[in-house]
Amino acid sequence: DEAKRHLKWIASEAEIVPTRWSRGILARGSAQIEDDASIALELAQHSVAAFDAGGALFEAARSRIVLAEALERSGRSWEAQRVRLTAARTFDAIGATPWRNRAEAFGQAAHAVSNTQVPPPTPRLEGLTPQEREIARCIASGDSNKEVA
């Protein structure tokens, strides 16, 4: 299959020039064609980590879309939505509007497919101060540590 042939070529190039970028591209491409959902999830996580470590925002966000797809395949739609939102925010921040739209469209389609799933239990907020509740709300909505602070 053509995708496997291209990935084999990328793997050979990554052996010659082993960079975070080449490892990230190889992991992302492999995740996209992997039949086993748990392996695809692991590969997508490696891809995100490689691009995050190298400061490649655009490529990390693209890999987050693949990670969200792998999470969906693994039945973890709530996590997928958070990952997709992070990707969309990154695309928006760097001015990659078509990619932001793609990330948002994926989230809408995934939500439509998984709308029969039971949402995770609501955490108990009794006993928290108003400030602690606000921090919990920000974290739950996917805000970064910097945004929460």
PDB file of C-alpha atoms in Angstrom:
ATOM      1  CA  ASP A   1       0.000   0.000   0.000  1.00  0.00           C
ATOM      2  CA  GLU A   2       1.263   3.460  -0.873  1.00  0.00           C
ATOM      3  CA  ALA A   3       1.092   4.933   2.637  1.00  0.00           C
ATOM      4  CA  LYS A   4       3.214   2.085   4.014  1.00  0.00           C
ATOM      5  CA  ARG A   5       5.733   2.565   1.209  1.00  0.00           C
ATOM      6  CA  HIS A   6       6.042   6.276   2.058  1.00  0.00           C
ATOM      7  CA  LEU A   7       6.407   5.525   5.759  1.00  0.00           C
ATOM      8  CA  LYS A   8       9.149   3.012   4.992  1.00  0.00           C
ATOM      9  CA  TRP A   9      11.011   5.751   3.109  1.00  0.00           C
ATOM     10  CA  ILE A  10      10.497   8.208   5.994  1.00  0.00           C
ATOM     11  CA  ALA A  11      11.791   5.570   8.428  1.00  0.00           C
ATOM     12  CA  SER A  12      14.935   5.086   6.340  1.00  0.00           C
ATOM     13  CA  GLU A  13      15.490   8.859   6.238  1.00  0.00           C
ATOM     14  CA  ALA A  14      14.884   9.098   9.995  1.00  0.00           C
ATOM     15  CA  GLU A  15      17.672   6.549  10.524  1.00  0.00           C
ATOM     16  CA  ILE A  16      20.064   8.697   8.506  1.00  0.00           C
ATOM     17  CA  VAL A  17      19.041  11.977  10.135  1.00  0.00           C
ATOM     18  CA  PRO A  18      17.406  11.118  13.476  1.00  0.00           C
ATOM     19  CA  THR A  19      15.695  14.337  14.521  1.00  0.00           C
ATOM     20  CA  ARG A  20      12.637  15.073  16.644  1.00  0.00           C
ATOM     21  CA  TRP A  21      10.876  16.188  13.476  1.00  0.00           C
ATOM     22  CA  SER A  22      11.583  12.959  11.586  1.00  0.00           C
ATOM     23  CA  ARG A  23      10.554  10.855  14.600  1.00  0.00           C
ATOM     24  CA  GLY A  24       7.391  12.933  14.986  1.00  0.00           C
ATOM     25  CA  ILE A  25       6.439  12.598  11.315  1.00  0.00           C
ATOM     26  CA  LEU A  26       7.124   8.862  11.340  1.00  0.00           C
ATOM     27  CA  ALA A  27       5.091   8.305  14.516  1.00  0.00           C
ATOM     28  CA  ARG A  28       2.176  10.408  13.222  1.00  0.00           C
ATOM     29  CA  GLY A  29       2.047   8.661   9.861  1.00  0.00           C
ATOM     30  CA  SER A  30       2.312   5.264  11.502  1.00  0.00           C
ATOM     31  CA  ALA A  31      -0.522   6.126  13.901  1.00  0.00           C
ATOM     32  CA  GLN A  32      -2.748   7.093  10.995  1.00  0.00           C
ATOM     33  CA  ILE A  33      -2.447   3.727   9.281  1.00  0.00           C
ATOM     34  CA  GLU A  34      -2.245   1.498  12.377  1.00  0.00           C
ATOM     35  CA  ASP A  35      -5.176  -0.896  12.734  1.00  0.00           C
ATOM     36  CA  ASP A  36      -4.668  -1.541  16.458  1.00  0.00           C
ATOM     37  CA  ALA A  37      -6.211   1.392  18.361  1.00  0.00           C
ATOM     38  CA  SER A  38      -3.894   1.077  21.378  1.00  0.00           C
ATOM     39  CA  ILE A  39      -0.769   1.091  19.192  1.00  0.00           C
ATOM     40  CA  ALA A  40      -2.130   4.036  17.179  1.00  0.00           C
ATOM     41  CA  LEU A  41      -2.720   5.894  20.443  1.00  0.00           C
ATOM     42  CA  GLU A  42       0.838   5.273  21.631  1.00  0.00           C
ATOM     43  CA  LEU A  43       2.303   6.359  18.285  1.00  0.00           C
ATOM     44  CA  ALA A  44       0.212   9.537  18.235  1.00  0.00           C
ATOM     45  CA  GLN A  45       1.334  10.377  21.774  1.00  0.00           C
ATOM     46  CA  HIS A  46       4.979   9.928  20.709  1.00  0.00           C
ATOM     47  CA  SER A  47       4.406  12.229  17.754  1.00  0.00           C
ATOM     48  CA  VAL A  48       2.898  14.974  19.918  1.00  0.00           C
ATOM     49  CA  ALA A  49       5.737  14.629  22.431  1.00  0.00           C
ATOM     50  CA  ALA A  50       8.413  14.863  19.726  1.00  0.00           C
ATOM     51  CA  PHE A  51       6.962  18.050  18.247  1.00  0.00           C
ATOM     52  CA  ASP A  52       6.244  19.595  21.651  1.00  0.00           C
ATOM     53  CA  ALA A  53       9.850  18.958  22.706  1.00  0.00           C
ATOM     54  CA  GLY A  54      11.090  20.677  19.560  1.00  0.00           C
ATOM     55  CA  GLY A  55       8.726  23.641  19.868  1.00  0.00           C
ATOM     56  CA  ALA A  56       7.043  22.835  16.539  1.00  0.00           C
ATOM     57  CA  LEU A  57       3.583  24.221  17.371  1.00  0.00           C
ATOM     58  CA  PHE A  58       1.958  23.592  14.003  1.00  0.00           C
ATOM     59  CA  GLU A  59       3.191  20.008  13.706  1.00  0.00           C
ATOM     60  CA  ALA A  60       2.315  19.277  17.349  1.00  0.00           C
ATOM     61  CA  ALA A  61      -1.223  20.545  16.740  1.00  0.00           C
ATOM     62  CA  ARG A  62      -1.523  18.382  13.602  1.00  0.00           C
ATOM     63  CA  SER A  63      -0.379  15.406  15.667  1.00  0.00           C
ATOM     64  CA  ARG A  64      -2.974  16.273  18.307  1.00  0.00           C
ATOM     65  CA  ILE A  65      -5.686  15.827  15.663  1.00  0.00           C
ATOM     66  CA  VAL A  66      -4.324  12.316  15.021  1.00  0.00           C
ATOM     67  CA  LEU A  67      -4.136  11.742  18.787  1.00  0.00           C
ATOM     68  CA  ALA A  68      -7.773  12.821  19.156  1.00  0.00           C
ATOM     69  CA  GLU A  69      -8.756  10.377  16.407  1.00  0.00           C
ATOM     70  CA  ALA A  70      -6.864   7.584  18.201  1.00  0.00           C
ATOM     71  CA  LEU A  71      -8.545   8.474  21.485  1.00  0.00           C
ATOM     72  CA  GLU A  72     -11.938   8.310  19.766  1.00  0.00           C
ATOM     73  CA  ARG A  73     -11.070   4.875  18.361  1.00  0.00           C
ATOM     74  CA  SER A  74     -10.132   3.805  21.894  1.00  0.00           C
ATOM     75  CA  GLY A  75     -13.513   4.922  23.233  1.00  0.00           C
ATOM     76  CA  ARG A  76     -12.077   7.928  25.071  1.00  0.00           C
ATOM     77  CA  SER A  77     -14.175  10.627  23.435  1.00  0.00           C
ATOM     78  CA  TRP A  78     -14.029  13.074  26.337  1.00  0.00           C
ATOM     79  CA  GLU A  79     -10.226  13.087  26.250  1.00  0.00           C
ATOM     80  CA  ALA A  80     -10.369  13.378  22.469  1.00  0.00           C
ATOM     81  CA  GLN A  81     -12.469  16.512  22.757  1.00  0.00           C
ATOM     82  CA  ARG A  82      -9.923  18.140  25.095  1.00  0.00           C
ATOM     83  CA  VAL A  83      -7.034  17.234  22.791  1.00  0.00           C
ATOM     84  CA  ARG A  84      -8.931  18.491  19.744  1.00  0.00           C
ATOM     85  CA  LEU A  85      -9.694  21.767  21.538  1.00  0.00           C
ATOM     86  CA  THR A  86      -6.006  22.212  22.358  1.00  0.00           C
ATOM     87  CA  ALA A  87      -5.142  21.672  18.691  1.00  0.00           C
ATOM     88  CA  ALA A  88      -7.818  24.137  17.561  1.00  0.00           C
ATOM     89  CA  ARG A  89      -6.555  26.776  20.017  1.00  0.00           C
ATOM     90  CA  THR A  90      -2.997  26.322  18.785  1.00  0.00           C
ATOM     91  CA  PHE A  91      -4.043  26.632  15.144  1.00  0.00           C
ATOM     92  CA  ASP A  92      -6.023  29.748  16.018  1.00  0.00           C
ATOM     93  CA  ALA A  93      -3.083  31.278  17.909  1.00  0.00           C
ATOM     94  CA  ILE A  94      -0.694  30.807  14.983  1.00  0.00           C
ATOM     95  CA  GLY A  95      -3.211  31.952  12.356  1.00  0.00           C
ATOM     96  CA  ALA A  96      -3.775  28.538  10.756  1.00  0.00           C
ATOM     97  CA  THR A  97      -7.521  29.058  10.321  1.00  0.00           C
ATOM     98  CA  PRO A  98      -8.160  26.185   7.856  1.00  0.00           C
ATOM     99  CA  TRP A  99      -6.506  23.775  10.277  1.00  0.00           C
ATOM    100  CA  ARG A 100      -8.476  25.220  13.210  1.00  0.00           C
ATOM    101  CA  ASN A 101     -11.651  24.640  11.199  1.00  0.00           C
ATOM    102  CA  ARG A 102     -10.559  21.065  10.509  1.00  0.00           C
ATOM    103  CA  ALA A 103      -9.938  20.409  14.203  1.00  0.00           C
ATOM    104  CA  GLU A 104     -13.324  21.870  15.100  1.00  0.00           C
ATOM    105  CA  ALA A 105     -15.097  19.899  12.361  1.00  0.00           C
ATOM    106  CA  PHE A 106     -13.521  16.676  13.618  1.00  0.00           C
ATOM    107  CA  GLY A 107     -14.771  17.464  17.103  1.00  0.00           C
ATOM    108  CA  GLN A 108     -18.299  18.090  15.876  1.00  0.00           C
ATOM    109  CA  ALA A 109     -18.351  14.886  13.830  1.00  0.00           C
ATOM    110  CA  ALA A 110     -16.921  12.836  16.690  1.00  0.00           C
ATOM    111  CA  HIS A 111     -19.454  14.313  19.096  1.00  0.00           C
ATOM    112  CA  ALA A 112     -22.297  13.391  16.760  1.00  0.00           C
ATOM    113  CA  VAL A 113     -21.067   9.800  16.590  1.00  0.00           C
ATOM    114  CA  SER A 114     -20.487   9.451  20.327  1.00  0.00           C
ATOM    115  CA  ASN A 115     -23.462  11.409  21.618  1.00  0.00           C
ATOM    116  CA  THR A 116     -24.907   8.254  23.138  1.00  0.00           C
ATOM    117  CA  GLN A 117     -21.985   7.850  25.507  1.00  0.00           C
ATOM    118  CA  VAL A 118     -22.509   8.669  29.150  1.00  0.00           C
ATOM    119  CA  PRO A 119     -20.520  11.734  30.222  1.00  0.00           C
ATOM    120  CA  PRO A 120     -17.962  11.336  32.970  1.00  0.00           C
ATOM    121  CA  PRO A 121     -19.273  11.844  36.499  1.00  0.00           C
ATOM    122  CA  THR A 122     -19.492  15.415  37.726  1.00  0.00           C
ATOM    123  CA  PRO A 123     -16.848  16.033  40.362  1.00  0.00           C
ATOM    124  CA  ARG A 124     -18.023  17.099  43.789  1.00  0.00           C
ATOM    125  CA  LEU A 125     -17.318  20.751  44.405  1.00  0.00           C
ATOM    126  CA  GLU A 126     -18.733  21.008  47.908  1.00  0.00           C
ATOM    127  CA  GLY A 127     -16.176  22.201  50.369  1.00  0.00           C
ATOM    128  CA  LEU A 128     -14.173  24.154  47.775  1.00  0.00           C
ATOM    129  CA  THR A 129     -13.755  27.897  48.066  1.00  0.00           C
ATOM    130  CA  PRO A 130     -15.120  30.060  45.238  1.00  0.00           C
ATOM    131  CA  GLN A 131     -11.557  30.546  43.960  1.00  0.00           C
ATOM    132  CA  GLU A 132     -10.892  26.780  44.005  1.00  0.00           C
ATOM    133  CA  ARG A 133     -14.163  26.178  42.105  1.00  0.00           C
ATOM    134  CA  GLU A 134     -13.114  28.747  39.473  1.00  0.00           C
ATOM    135  CA  ILE A 135      -9.717  27.063  39.086  1.00  0.00           C
ATOM    136  CA  ALA A 136     -11.421  23.658  38.751  1.00  0.00           C
ATOM    137  CA  ARG A 137     -13.778  25.097  36.111  1.00  0.00           C
ATOM    138  CA  CYS A 138     -10.832  26.511  34.115  1.00  0.00           C
ATOM    139  CA  ILE A 139      -8.948  23.210  34.261  1.00  0.00           C
ATOM    140  CA  ALA A 140     -12.040  21.250  33.244  1.00  0.00           C
ATOM    141  CA  SER A 141     -12.566  23.530  30.251  1.00  0.00           C
ATOM    142  CA  GLY A 142      -9.035  22.795  29.033  1.00  0.00           C
ATOM    143  CA  ASP A 143      -7.267  26.024  29.970  1.00  0.00           C
ATOM    144  CA  SER A 144      -3.487  25.819  30.113  1.00  0.00           C
ATOM    145  CA  ASN A 145      -1.601  26.230  33.378  1.00  0.00           C
ATOM    146  CA  LYS A 146      -0.617  29.727  32.261  1.00  0.00           C
ATOM    147  CA  GLU A 147      -4.255  30.646  31.555  1.00  0.00           C
ATOM    148  CA  VAL A 148      -5.379  29.265  34.920  1.00  0.00           C
ATOM    149  CA  ALA A 149      -2.685  31.212  36.751  1.00  0.00           C
TER     150      ALA A 149
END
